[in-house]
mmCIF file of C-alpha atoms in Angstrom:
data_model
loop_
_atom_site.group_PDB
_atom_site.id
_atom_site.type_symbol
_atom_site.label_atom_id
_atom_site.label_comp_id
_atom_site.label_asym_id
_atom_site.label_seq_id
_atom_site.Cartn_x
_atom_site.Cartn_y
_atom_site.Cartn_z
ATOM 1 C CA MET A 1 -45.779 -89.640 -64.104
ATOM 2 C CA PRO A 2 -45.617 -92.930 -66.162
ATOM 3 C CA ARG A 3 -43.584 -95.650 -64.342
ATOM 4 C CA THR A 4 -41.508 -98.127 -66.239
ATOM 5 C CA VAL A 5 -41.790 -101.899 -65.379
ATOM 6 C CA ARG A 6 -38.478 -103.142 -64.020
ATOM 7 C CA ASP A 7 -37.116 -106.619 -64.660
ATOM 8 C CA VAL A 8 -37.615 -108.906 -61.600
ATOM 9 C CA VAL A 9 -35.150 -111.670 -60.634
ATOM 10 C CA PHE A 10 -34.655 -114.660 -58.277
ATOM 11 C CA VAL A 11 -31.515 -114.073 -56.598
ATOM 12 C CA ASP A 12 -31.394 -116.872 -54.071
ATOM 13 C CA GLY A 13 -33.600 -119.520 -52.324
ATOM 14 C CA VAL A 14 -33.276 -121.940 -49.416
ATOM 15 C CA ARG A 15 -35.293 -124.399 -47.511
ATOM 16 C CA THR A 16 -35.151 -126.318 -44.220
ATOM 17 C CA PRO A 17 -35.160 -130.051 -44.848
ATOM 18 C CA PHE A 18 -38.867 -131.146 -44.911
ATOM 19 C CA GLY A 19 -39.894 -133.409 -42.108
ATOM 20 C CA LYS A 20 -42.894 -135.760 -41.351
ATOM 21 C CA ALA A 21 -45.728 -134.121 -39.370
ATOM 22 C CA GLY A 22 -46.597 -135.676 -36.031
ATOM 23 C CA PRO A 23 -45.020 -136.672 -32.671
ATOM 24 C CA LYS A 24 -42.410 -138.802 -34.342
ATOM 25 C CA GLY A 25 -41.523 -136.093 -36.913
ATOM 26 C CA ILE A 26 -38.018 -134.270 -36.766
ATOM 27 C CA TYR A 27 -39.860 -131.003 -36.035
ATOM 28 C CA ASN A 28 -42.153 -132.143 -33.342
ATOM 29 C CA GLU A 29 -40.560 -129.932 -30.762
ATOM 30 C CA THR A 30 -39.500 -127.002 -33.260
ATOM 31 C CA ARG A 31 -41.525 -123.734 -33.625
ATOM 32 C CA ALA A 32 -42.743 -122.984 -37.167
ATOM 33 C CA ASP A 33 -41.551 -119.404 -36.798
ATOM 34 C CA ASP A 34 -38.083 -120.635 -35.717
ATOM 35 C CA LEU A 35 -38.033 -122.645 -39.110
ATOM 36 C CA VAL A 36 -38.707 -119.271 -41.051
ATOM 37 C CA VAL A 37 -35.967 -117.452 -38.939
ATOM 38 C CA LYS A 38 -33.336 -120.046 -40.017
ATOM 39 C CA ALA A 39 -34.106 -119.860 -43.643
ATOM 40 C CA ILE A 40 -33.962 -115.997 -43.507
ATOM 41 C CA ARG A 41 -30.659 -116.115 -41.493
ATOM 42 C CA GLU A 42 -29.269 -118.596 -44.111
ATOM 43 C CA LEU A 43 -30.207 -116.229 -46.947
ATOM 44 C CA LEU A 44 -28.302 -113.431 -45.326
ATOM 45 C CA ARG A 45 -25.353 -115.575 -44.668
ATOM 46 C CA ARG A 46 -25.047 -116.814 -48.240
ATOM 47 C CA ASN A 47 -25.386 -113.232 -49.662
ATOM 48 C CA PRO A 48 -23.287 -111.087 -47.670
ATOM 49 C CA ASP A 49 -23.398 -108.179 -50.053
ATOM 50 C CA LEU A 50 -27.032 -107.635 -49.501
ATOM 51 C CA ASP A 51 -27.244 -104.953 -46.712
ATOM 52 C CA PRO A 52 -30.218 -105.994 -44.544
ATOM 53 C CA LYS A 53 -31.240 -102.384 -44.162
ATOM 54 C CA LYS A 54 -31.983 -102.311 -47.914
ATOM 55 C CA ILE A 55 -34.489 -105.103 -47.573
ATOM 56 C CA ASP A 56 -37.965 -103.341 -48.352
ATOM 57 C CA GLU A 57 -40.421 -106.155 -47.457
ATOM 58 C CA VAL A 58 -40.609 -109.669 -45.832
ATOM 59 C CA ALA A 59 -43.671 -111.731 -47.094
ATOM 60 C CA ILE A 60 -44.215 -115.127 -45.537
ATOM 61 C CA ALA A 61 -46.988 -117.416 -46.135
ATOM 62 C CA ALA A 62 -48.807 -119.917 -43.926
ATOM 63 C CA THR A 63 -52.038 -121.778 -44.678
ATOM 64 C CA THR A 64 -52.992 -122.147 -40.820
ATOM 65 C CA GLN A 65 -52.328 -118.727 -39.450
ATOM 66 C CA ILE A 66 -52.736 -119.383 -35.697
ATOM 67 C CA GLY A 67 -50.266 -120.128 -32.952
ATOM 68 C CA ASP A 68 -46.491 -120.146 -33.963
ATOM 69 C CA GLN A 69 -47.680 -119.501 -37.575
ATOM 70 C CA GLY A 70 -49.763 -116.484 -36.620
ATOM 71 C CA LEU A 71 -48.903 -112.892 -35.671
ATOM 72 C CA THR A 72 -48.127 -111.525 -39.125
ATOM 73 C CA LEU A 73 -45.113 -114.068 -39.656
ATOM 74 C CA GLY A 74 -43.441 -111.671 -42.190
ATOM 75 C CA ARG A 75 -43.071 -108.973 -39.574
ATOM 76 C CA THR A 76 -42.275 -111.169 -36.532
ATOM 77 C CA ALA A 77 -39.741 -113.676 -38.238
ATOM 78 C CA GLY A 78 -37.937 -110.680 -39.636
ATOM 79 C CA ILE A 79 -37.487 -109.306 -36.235
ATOM 80 C CA LEU A 80 -36.532 -112.652 -34.820
ATOM 81 C CA ALA A 81 -33.947 -113.170 -37.722
ATOM 82 C CA GLY A 82 -32.218 -110.088 -36.789
ATOM 83 C CA LEU A 83 -33.431 -107.678 -39.506
ATOM 84 C CA PRO A 84 -33.542 -103.925 -38.639
ATOM 85 C CA GLN A 85 -36.812 -102.890 -37.175
ATOM 86 C CA SER A 86 -37.277 -100.585 -40.132
ATOM 87 C CA VAL A 87 -37.972 -103.815 -42.347
ATOM 88 C CA PRO A 88 -41.710 -104.242 -42.731
ATOM 89 C CA GLY A 89 -43.428 -107.672 -43.394
ATOM 90 C CA TYR A 90 -46.699 -109.488 -43.656
ATOM 91 C CA SER A 91 -48.429 -112.873 -43.922
ATOM 92 C CA ILE A 92 -50.049 -114.476 -46.988
ATOM 93 C CA ASP A 93 -52.554 -117.447 -47.360
ATOM 94 C CA ARG A 94 -53.142 -119.057 -50.668
ATOM 95 C CA MET A 95 -53.007 -122.592 -49.213
ATOM 96 C CA CYS A 96 -50.493 -124.734 -51.204
ATOM 97 C CA ALA A 97 -49.451 -121.715 -53.269
ATOM 98 C CA GLY A 98 -48.569 -119.448 -50.400
ATOM 99 C CA ALA A 99 -44.787 -119.239 -50.741
ATOM 100 C CA LEU A 100 -45.321 -118.872 -54.609
ATOM 101 C CA THR A 101 -47.823 -116.153 -54.121
ATOM 102 C CA ALA A 102 -45.374 -114.363 -51.603
ATOM 103 C CA VAL A 103 -42.932 -114.440 -54.427
ATOM 104 C CA THR A 104 -45.298 -112.937 -57.187
ATOM 105 C CA ALA A 105 -46.714 -110.341 -54.635
ATOM 106 C CA VAL A 106 -43.269 -108.858 -53.771
ATOM 107 C CA ALA A 107 -42.328 -109.192 -57.615
ATOM 108 C CA GLY A 108 -45.247 -106.799 -58.407
ATOM 109 C CA GLY A 109 -43.930 -104.478 -56.046
ATOM 110 C CA VAL A 110 -40.411 -104.679 -57.424
ATOM 111 C CA ALA A 111 -41.458 -104.356 -60.983
ATOM 112 C CA PHE A 112 -43.630 -101.428 -60.212
ATOM 113 C CA GLY A 113 -40.792 -99.617 -58.191
ATOM 114 C CA ALA A 114 -42.129 -99.897 -54.603
ATOM 115 C CA TYR A 115 -39.307 -102.210 -53.675
ATOM 116 C CA ASP A 116 -35.763 -102.851 -54.813
ATOM 117 C CA VAL A 117 -35.361 -106.091 -53.028
ATOM 118 C CA ALA A 118 -37.605 -108.182 -50.757
ATOM 119 C CA LEU A 119 -37.826 -111.700 -48.943
ATOM 120 C CA ALA A 120 -40.473 -114.063 -49.711
ATOM 121 C CA GLY A 121 -41.240 -117.659 -48.631
ATOM 122 C CA GLY A 122 -43.526 -119.806 -46.602
ATOM 123 C CA VAL A 123 -43.914 -122.281 -43.687
ATOM 124 C CA GLU A 124 -46.238 -125.067 -42.712
ATOM 125 C CA HIS A 125 -45.787 -126.929 -39.398
ATOM 126 C CA MET A 126 -48.613 -129.572 -39.991
ATOM 127 C CA GLY A 127 -47.727 -131.532 -36.936
ATOM 128 C CA ARG A 128 -48.597 -128.509 -34.903
ATOM 129 C CA HIS A 129 -51.428 -127.133 -37.121
ATOM 130 C CA PRO A 130 -53.219 -130.023 -39.140
ATOM 131 C CA MET A 131 -54.754 -128.866 -42.336
ATOM 132 C CA GLY A 132 -58.101 -127.171 -41.537
ATOM 133 C CA GLU A 133 -57.375 -126.553 -37.887
ATOM 134 C CA GLY A 134 -59.690 -124.045 -36.612
ATOM 135 C CA VAL A 135 -61.664 -123.282 -39.842
ATOM 136 C CA ASP A 136 -65.359 -122.970 -39.996
ATOM 137 C CA PRO A 137 -66.608 -123.460 -43.582
ATOM 138 C CA ASN A 138 -69.706 -121.606 -44.134
ATOM 139 C CA PRO A 139 -72.637 -124.223 -44.443
ATOM 140 C CA ARG A 140 -73.925 -122.512 -47.530
ATOM 141 C CA PHE A 141 -71.037 -124.072 -49.532
ATOM 142 C CA VAL A 142 -72.851 -127.359 -49.177
ATOM 143 C CA SER A 143 -76.496 -126.504 -48.405
ATOM 144 C CA GLU A 144 -76.669 -124.331 -51.482
ATOM 145 C CA LYS A 145 -74.435 -126.650 -53.533
ATOM 146 C CA LEU A 146 -71.881 -123.882 -54.402
ATOM 147 C CA VAL A 147 -69.315 -126.476 -54.282
ATOM 148 C CA ASP A 148 -69.460 -130.381 -54.061
ATOM 149 C CA GLU A 149 -68.806 -131.569 -50.491
ATOM 150 C CA SER A 150 -65.625 -133.482 -51.645
ATOM 151 C CA ALA A 151 -64.011 -130.022 -52.336
ATOM 152 C CA LEU A 152 -63.262 -129.735 -48.497
ATOM 153 C CA PHE A 153 -61.030 -132.955 -48.482
ATOM 154 C CA MET A 154 -57.984 -132.825 -50.815
ATOM 155 C CA GLY A 155 -57.664 -136.519 -51.379
ATOM 156 C CA MET A 156 -61.273 -136.936 -52.668
ATOM 157 C CA THR A 157 -60.669 -134.112 -54.937
ATOM 158 C CA ALA A 158 -57.731 -136.320 -56.378
ATOM 159 C CA GLU A 159 -60.142 -139.245 -56.795
ATOM 160 C CA ASN A 160 -62.351 -136.880 -58.554
ATOM 161 C CA LEU A 161 -59.518 -135.988 -61.021
ATOM 162 C CA HIS A 162 -58.993 -139.820 -61.641
ATOM 163 C CA ASP A 163 -62.663 -139.825 -62.612
ATOM 164 C CA ARG A 164 -62.266 -136.950 -65.030
ATOM 165 C CA TYR A 165 -59.182 -138.585 -66.641
ATOM 166 C CA PRO A 166 -60.023 -142.400 -66.836
ATOM 167 C CA THR A 167 -56.792 -143.098 -68.554
ATOM 168 C CA ILE A 168 -54.885 -142.107 -65.524
ATOM 169 C CA THR A 169 -54.925 -145.344 -63.767
ATOM 170 C CA LYS A 170 -53.506 -146.224 -60.372
ATOM 171 C CA LEU A 171 -50.827 -148.032 -61.929
ATOM 172 C CA ARG A 172 -49.734 -144.933 -63.888
ATOM 173 C CA ALA A 173 -49.942 -142.913 -60.739
ATOM 174 C CA ASP A 174 -47.929 -145.523 -58.778
ATOM 175 C CA GLU A 175 -45.368 -145.548 -61.769
ATOM 176 C CA TYR A 176 -45.000 -141.990 -61.518
ATOM 177 C CA ALA A 177 -44.416 -142.081 -57.849
ATOM 178 C CA VAL A 178 -41.652 -144.484 -58.096
ATOM 179 C CA ARG A 179 -39.967 -142.407 -60.634
ATOM 180 C CA SER A 180 -40.330 -139.355 -58.188
ATOM 181 C CA GLN A 181 -38.618 -141.291 -55.425
ATOM 182 C CA GLU A 182 -35.856 -142.491 -57.722
ATOM 183 C CA LYS A 183 -35.182 -139.058 -59.274
ATOM 184 C CA ALA A 184 -35.032 -137.584 -55.577
ATOM 185 C CA ALA A 185 -32.483 -140.221 -54.573
ATOM 186 C CA LYS A 186 -30.460 -139.797 -57.585
ATOM 187 C CA ALA A 187 -30.515 -135.868 -56.878
ATOM 188 C CA TYR A 188 -29.316 -136.403 -53.479
ATOM 189 C CA ALA A 189 -26.595 -138.632 -54.562
ATOM 190 C CA ASP A 190 -25.336 -136.211 -57.035
ATOM 191 C CA GLY A 191 -25.395 -133.390 -54.489
ATOM 192 C CA LYS A 192 -28.144 -131.296 -56.203
ATOM 193 C CA ILE A 193 -30.410 -130.835 -53.159
ATOM 194 C CA GLN A 194 -27.996 -130.282 -50.231
ATOM 195 C CA GLN A 195 -26.768 -126.995 -51.689
ATOM 196 C CA ASP A 196 -29.914 -125.224 -50.707
ATOM 197 C CA LEU A 197 -30.758 -126.834 -47.382
ATOM 198 C CA VAL A 198 -30.424 -125.108 -44.160
ATOM 199 C CA PRO A 199 -29.249 -127.458 -41.309
ATOM 200 C CA ILE A 200 -31.848 -127.255 -38.347
ATOM 201 C CA SER A 201 -30.864 -128.159 -34.806
ATOM 202 C CA VAL A 202 -33.638 -130.155 -33.239
ATOM 203 C CA ARG A 203 -34.626 -132.177 -30.164
ATOM 204 C CA ASN A 204 -35.565 -135.868 -30.403
ATOM 205 C CA THR A 205 -34.089 -136.129 -34.030
ATOM 206 C CA SER A 206 -34.490 -140.105 -34.112
ATOM 207 C CA GLU A 207 -36.861 -141.188 -31.573
ATOM 208 C CA ALA A 208 -37.686 -144.250 -33.570
ATOM 209 C CA ALA A 209 -34.052 -145.317 -33.551
ATOM 210 C CA GLY A 210 -33.894 -144.756 -29.668
ATOM 211 C CA GLU A 211 -32.054 -141.652 -29.996
ATOM 212 C CA THR A 212 -32.857 -138.633 -27.890
ATOM 213 C CA GLY A 213 -31.341 -135.237 -27.196
ATOM 214 C CA TRP A 214 -30.155 -132.577 -29.756
ATOM 215 C CA GLY A 215 -29.187 -133.475 -33.328
ATOM 216 C CA LEU A 216 -28.816 -131.747 -36.622
ATOM 217 C CA VAL A 217 -31.371 -132.271 -39.389
ATOM 218 C CA THR A 218 -29.494 -132.228 -42.927
ATOM 219 C CA THR A 219 -31.752 -134.147 -45.003
ATOM 220 C CA ASP A 220 -35.429 -134.675 -46.057
ATOM 221 C CA GLU A 221 -37.339 -137.052 -43.827
ATOM 222 C CA PRO A 222 -40.237 -138.186 -46.002
ATOM 223 C CA MET A 223 -38.017 -139.745 -48.635
ATOM 224 C CA ARG A 224 -38.357 -143.492 -49.435
ATOM 225 C CA PRO A 225 -35.596 -144.395 -51.652
ATOM 226 C CA GLY A 226 -36.037 -148.079 -52.956
ATOM 227 C CA THR A 227 -39.543 -147.690 -53.306
ATOM 228 C CA THR A 228 -41.061 -150.241 -55.818
ATOM 229 C CA LEU A 229 -44.352 -150.748 -57.600
ATOM 230 C CA GLU A 230 -44.856 -153.870 -55.472
ATOM 231 C CA ASN A 231 -44.662 -151.714 -52.231
ATOM 232 C CA LEU A 232 -47.281 -149.409 -53.781
ATOM 233 C CA ALA A 233 -49.648 -151.900 -55.039
ATOM 234 C CA ASN A 234 -51.465 -152.917 -51.873
ATOM 235 C CA LEU A 235 -51.646 -149.659 -49.973
ATOM 236 C CA LYS A 236 -54.887 -148.595 -48.686
ATOM 237 C CA THR A 237 -57.070 -146.123 -50.562
ATOM 238 C CA PRO A 238 -58.352 -144.115 -47.805
ATOM 239 C CA PHE A 239 -60.479 -141.560 -49.677
ATOM 240 C CA ARG A 240 -62.643 -144.006 -51.623
ATOM 241 C CA THR A 241 -63.124 -147.803 -51.464
ATOM 242 C CA HIS A 242 -61.369 -149.473 -54.218
ATOM 243 C CA GLY A 243 -59.855 -145.964 -55.114
ATOM 244 C CA ARG A 244 -56.652 -144.886 -56.717
ATOM 245 C CA VAL A 245 -55.236 -142.349 -54.439
ATOM 246 C CA THR A 246 -52.775 -143.753 -51.660
ATOM 247 C CA ALA A 247 -50.092 -142.554 -49.293
ATOM 248 C CA GLY A 248 -47.529 -143.812 -52.046
ATOM 249 C CA ASN A 249 -48.721 -141.671 -54.832
ATOM 250 C CA ALA A 250 -49.347 -138.492 -52.942
ATOM 251 C CA ALA A 251 -47.407 -136.042 -50.809
ATOM 252 C CA GLY A 252 -47.556 -136.744 -47.091
ATOM 253 C CA LEU A 253 -48.330 -134.240 -44.181
ATOM 254 C CA ASN A 254 -45.067 -132.361 -43.517
ATOM 255 C CA ASP A 255 -43.223 -129.667 -41.918
ATOM 256 C CA GLY A 256 -40.872 -127.209 -43.343
ATOM 257 C CA ALA A 257 -40.000 -123.545 -44.464
ATOM 258 C CA THR A 258 -38.592 -121.780 -47.366
ATOM 259 C CA ALA A 259 -37.303 -118.248 -48.143
ATOM 260 C CA ALA A 260 -36.141 -116.464 -51.241
ATOM 261 C CA ILE A 261 -34.474 -113.095 -52.262
ATOM 262 C CA ILE A 262 -36.439 -111.392 -55.036
ATOM 263 C CA ALA A 263 -35.013 -108.158 -56.608
ATOM 264 C CA SER A 264 -34.876 -105.813 -59.466
ATOM 265 C CA GLU A 265 -32.282 -107.007 -61.865
ATOM 266 C CA ASP A 266 -30.525 -103.643 -61.665
ATOM 267 C CA PHE A 267 -30.387 -103.722 -57.921
ATOM 268 C CA ALA A 268 -29.109 -107.187 -58.029
ATOM 269 C CA ARG A 269 -26.289 -106.436 -60.306
ATOM 270 C CA GLU A 270 -25.254 -103.127 -58.691
ATOM 271 C CA ASN A 271 -25.204 -104.972 -55.326
ATOM 272 C CA ASN A 272 -23.147 -107.876 -56.460
ATOM 273 C CA LEU A 273 -25.883 -110.246 -56.006
ATOM 274 C CA THR A 274 -26.347 -113.464 -58.316
ATOM 275 C CA VAL A 275 -29.247 -113.470 -60.849
ATOM 276 C CA LYS A 276 -30.378 -117.082 -61.021
ATOM 277 C CA MET A 277 -33.641 -116.628 -62.759
ATOM 278 C CA ARG A 278 -35.321 -113.706 -64.439
ATOM 279 C CA LEU A 279 -39.318 -113.618 -63.980
ATOM 280 C CA VAL A 280 -41.153 -113.644 -67.341
ATOM 281 C CA SER A 281 -44.806 -113.866 -66.197
ATOM 282 C CA TYR A 282 -47.150 -115.362 -63.671
ATOM 283 C CA SER A 283 -50.852 -116.277 -63.351
ATOM 284 C CA PHE A 284 -53.513 -117.771 -61.065
ATOM 285 C CA ALA A 285 -56.788 -119.470 -62.160
ATOM 286 C CA GLY A 286 -59.693 -120.883 -60.612
ATOM 287 C CA VAL A 287 -61.501 -124.354 -61.295
ATOM 288 C CA GLU A 288 -64.145 -126.403 -59.761
ATOM 289 C CA PRO A 289 -63.072 -126.782 -56.210
ATOM 290 C CA GLU A 290 -63.852 -130.570 -56.285
ATOM 291 C CA VAL A 291 -61.166 -131.001 -59.002
ATOM 292 C CA MET A 292 -58.526 -128.647 -57.747
ATOM 293 C CA GLY A 293 -55.801 -130.692 -59.234
ATOM 294 C CA TYR A 294 -56.905 -129.401 -62.562
ATOM 295 C CA GLY A 295 -55.855 -125.734 -61.712
ATOM 296 C CA PRO A 296 -52.330 -125.857 -63.007
ATOM 297 C CA ILE A 297 -53.694 -126.292 -66.619
ATOM 298 C CA PRO A 298 -55.604 -122.935 -67.006
ATOM 299 C CA ALA A 299 -53.058 -121.053 -64.996
ATOM 300 C CA THR A 300 -50.281 -122.134 -67.351
ATOM 301 C CA GLU A 301 -52.417 -121.236 -70.351
ATOM 302 C CA LYS A 302 -52.853 -117.703 -68.926
ATOM 303 C CA ALA A 303 -49.060 -117.481 -68.074
ATOM 304 C CA LEU A 304 -48.031 -118.506 -71.477
ATOM 305 C CA ALA A 305 -50.423 -116.222 -73.162
ATOM 306 C CA GLN A 306 -48.995 -113.217 -70.944
ATOM 307 C CA ALA A 307 -45.472 -114.130 -72.053
ATOM 308 C CA GLY A 308 -46.343 -114.800 -75.711
ATOM 309 C CA LEU A 309 -45.097 -118.264 -75.436
ATOM 310 C CA THR A 310 -46.247 -121.728 -76.029
ATOM 311 C CA ILE A 311 -45.826 -124.956 -74.119
ATOM 312 C CA ASP A 312 -43.300 -126.005 -76.596
ATOM 313 C CA ASP A 313 -41.144 -123.074 -75.406
ATOM 314 C CA ILE A 314 -40.879 -124.556 -72.047
ATOM 315 C CA GLY A 315 -37.677 -126.616 -71.488
ATOM 316 C CA LEU A 316 -37.904 -127.383 -67.866
ATOM 317 C CA PHE A 317 -40.811 -128.055 -65.739
ATOM 318 C CA GLU A 318 -41.270 -128.033 -61.775
ATOM 319 C CA VAL A 319 -44.700 -129.332 -61.110
ATOM 320 C CA ASN A 320 -45.596 -129.594 -57.520
ATOM 321 C CA GLU A 321 -46.747 -133.144 -56.754
ATOM 322 C CA ALA A 322 -49.467 -132.956 -54.316
ATOM 323 C CA PHE A 323 -50.868 -136.047 -55.990
ATOM 324 C CA ALA A 324 -49.511 -138.021 -58.990
ATOM 325 C CA VAL A 325 -52.781 -137.833 -60.710
ATOM 326 C CA GLN A 326 -52.511 -134.012 -60.728
ATOM 327 C CA VAL A 327 -49.219 -133.975 -62.464
ATOM 328 C CA LEU A 328 -50.213 -136.725 -65.012
ATOM 329 C CA ALA A 329 -53.514 -134.732 -65.767
ATOM 330 C CA PHE A 330 -51.220 -131.677 -66.433
ATOM 331 C CA LEU A 331 -48.855 -133.792 -68.595
ATOM 332 C CA GLU A 332 -51.717 -135.401 -70.435
ATOM 333 C CA HIS A 333 -53.355 -132.124 -71.157
ATOM 334 C CA TYR A 334 -50.117 -130.884 -73.044
ATOM 335 C CA GLY A 335 -49.367 -134.299 -74.688
ATOM 336 C CA ILE A 336 -46.058 -134.555 -72.578
ATOM 337 C CA ALA A 337 -45.044 -138.183 -71.631
ATOM 338 C CA ASP A 338 -45.395 -139.278 -68.090
ATOM 339 C CA ASP A 339 -41.589 -139.876 -67.875
ATOM 340 C CA ASP A 340 -40.470 -136.771 -69.931
ATOM 341 C CA ALA A 341 -37.033 -135.844 -68.948
ATOM 342 C CA ARG A 342 -37.820 -132.182 -68.745
ATOM 343 C CA VAL A 343 -40.311 -132.628 -65.805
ATOM 344 C CA ASN A 344 -39.167 -132.593 -62.169
ATOM 345 C CA GLN A 345 -35.624 -133.800 -62.755
ATOM 346 C CA TYR A 346 -34.687 -133.879 -59.221
ATOM 347 C CA GLY A 347 -37.880 -135.590 -58.113
ATOM 348 C CA GLY A 348 -40.818 -133.828 -56.290
ATOM 349 C CA ALA A 349 -43.164 -133.552 -53.421
ATOM 350 C CA ILE A 350 -44.007 -137.280 -53.355
ATOM 351 C CA ALA A 351 -40.513 -137.814 -52.291
ATOM 352 C CA PHE A 352 -39.366 -134.496 -50.562
ATOM 353 C CA GLY A 353 -42.725 -133.890 -48.867
ATOM 354 C CA HIS A 354 -45.035 -130.879 -49.408
ATOM 355 C CA PRO A 355 -45.488 -128.536 -46.373
ATOM 356 C CA LEU A 356 -48.154 -126.713 -47.967
ATOM 357 C CA ALA A 357 -47.486 -122.923 -47.953
ATOM 358 C CA SER A 358 -43.832 -123.381 -48.268
ATOM 359 C CA SER A 359 -43.541 -125.482 -51.474
ATOM 360 C CA GLY A 360 -43.548 -123.008 -54.066
ATOM 361 C CA VAL A 361 -40.131 -121.724 -53.261
ATOM 362 C CA ARG A 362 -38.744 -125.309 -53.190
ATOM 363 C CA LEU A 363 -39.980 -125.610 -56.876
ATOM 364 C CA MET A 364 -37.908 -122.396 -57.672
ATOM 365 C CA THR A 365 -34.735 -123.403 -56.056
ATOM 366 C CA GLN A 366 -34.739 -126.626 -57.972
ATOM 367 C CA LEU A 367 -35.479 -124.978 -61.198
ATOM 368 C CA ALA A 368 -32.686 -122.476 -60.542
ATOM 369 C CA ARG A 369 -30.227 -125.109 -60.083
ATOM 370 C CA GLN A 370 -31.373 -126.817 -63.337
ATOM 371 C CA PHE A 371 -31.047 -123.525 -65.065
ATOM 372 C CA GLU A 372 -27.447 -123.249 -64.011
ATOM 373 C CA GLU A 373 -26.486 -126.835 -65.311
ATOM 374 C CA GLN A 374 -28.560 -126.510 -68.565
ATOM 375 C CA PRO A 375 -27.668 -123.155 -70.439
ATOM 376 C CA HIS A 376 -29.217 -124.467 -73.463
ATOM 377 C CA VAL A 377 -32.637 -124.247 -71.850
ATOM 378 C CA ARG A 378 -34.205 -120.680 -72.032
ATOM 379 C CA TYR A 379 -37.557 -120.988 -70.249
ATOM 380 C CA GLY A 380 -39.014 -123.128 -67.453
ATOM 381 C CA LEU A 381 -42.075 -123.041 -65.244
ATOM 382 C CA THR A 382 -43.236 -123.649 -61.723
ATOM 383 C CA THR A 383 -46.689 -124.550 -61.133
ATOM 384 C CA MET A 384 -49.095 -126.197 -58.490
ATOM 385 C CA CYS A 385 -52.641 -126.864 -57.798
ATOM 386 C CA VAL A 386 -54.182 -125.088 -54.791
ATOM 387 C CA GLY A 387 -56.970 -126.187 -52.354
ATOM 388 C CA PHE A 388 -60.454 -124.955 -53.030
ATOM 389 C CA GLY A 389 -59.954 -125.122 -56.672
ATOM 390 C CA MET A 390 -57.122 -122.862 -57.891
ATOM 391 C CA GLY A 391 -53.993 -123.182 -59.983
ATOM 392 C CA ALA A 392 -50.685 -121.101 -59.980
ATOM 393 C CA THR A 393 -48.030 -120.820 -62.550
ATOM 394 C CA VAL A 394 -44.813 -118.772 -62.768
ATOM 395 C CA ILE A 395 -42.705 -118.792 -65.963
ATOM 396 C CA TRP A 396 -38.990 -117.961 -65.726
ATOM 397 C CA GLU A 397 -36.070 -117.199 -68.106
ATOM 398 C CA ASN A 398 -32.499 -118.660 -67.793
ATOM 399 C CA PRO A 399 -30.152 -115.820 -67.428
ATOM 400 C CA ASN A 400 -27.279 -118.250 -68.319
ATOM 401 C CA PHE A 401 -29.154 -119.091 -71.612
ATOM 402 C CA ASN A 402 -26.901 -119.650 -74.752
ATOM 403 C CA ALA A 403 -28.477 -121.239 -77.684
ATOM 404 C CA GLU A 404 -25.135 -123.152 -78.346
ATOM 405 C CA GLY A 405 -25.260 -124.612 -74.878
ATOM 406 C CA ASP A 406 -22.341 -122.903 -73.360
ATOM 407 C CA SER A 407 -22.554 -120.796 -70.324
ATOM 408 C CA LYS A 408 -21.955 -117.112 -70.805
#
């Protein structure tokens, strides 16, 4: 018999503070799966009316699925978090768009009627598992010239994108990076970020400051408030001599986890769960792997077409800042100013960090907060570039929308 597609909603999302990868990072002695467990448990604590027995699926993404990021994380993290053994789970890999894909995957199940409510998120512990650990790229990629060799190195793809957009100079990228740090610092000062952070107990929280033992992580470690153009001007360009991509205008190597509750709108309202965003459309697209930062553009074109919208209908943008040039290319394509107030209002990955597979849900939690504060905005989108030449976009509707600007 024919099935009716159901409305899908974003109920809630949380994340751990993001840390710097490496031996001096806050999560150096913390397991990746334990970060996911903390996020899941916090979701359940914040939503006491959600009966864990009713959860139909747990989808958790990780790019490097080995060690403490292996063993079918959705299932194992669910058990470790105390979910009933009747709740299934699985793992996902779409590199940077892992958590975003986890959300869209379970959303499809909700829309179809296979699920009523599911958990979706991602984790990346780049300190324990550096990007590319254990991979063995097929030599045909290069020998048969299926892709340019630079496609295997994300920083090189960002330099290639600068080549494609010669008007996006290093100065513009640095100016964008400074604004990201400034907006993130302001968001923290205004209490916009802390609401969705899960405090994490860690060992050796501040080795650089001479402190050891146990401590509580409550803020993002990668942030550099007070960053100036002068600070960024002379940074090394490691991917190309006299290049434009630096550690200052790109996201770093980071650790962190995210998780979200995705449900049918009927289930959410019947179970007294908050509806923070309503899913409108989503799309993925492929581009030349050597300019993977271009991916959000065709993905957004597809998602807008599916929704019957234009870019002018979008009132808020959460664009993942893997590299400043990648965001600027997106904005330039659509004729949006570098400093447009609708874009990344709380700052982005250049400031907070980008633990690969976890970042998609961070974009969503930040957009949900902005929807709550701005009921005059009807539509927003979350978008990101993806390694090896892809882009991913999700368009959301604000359930608080009121054309007069007053919350319902």
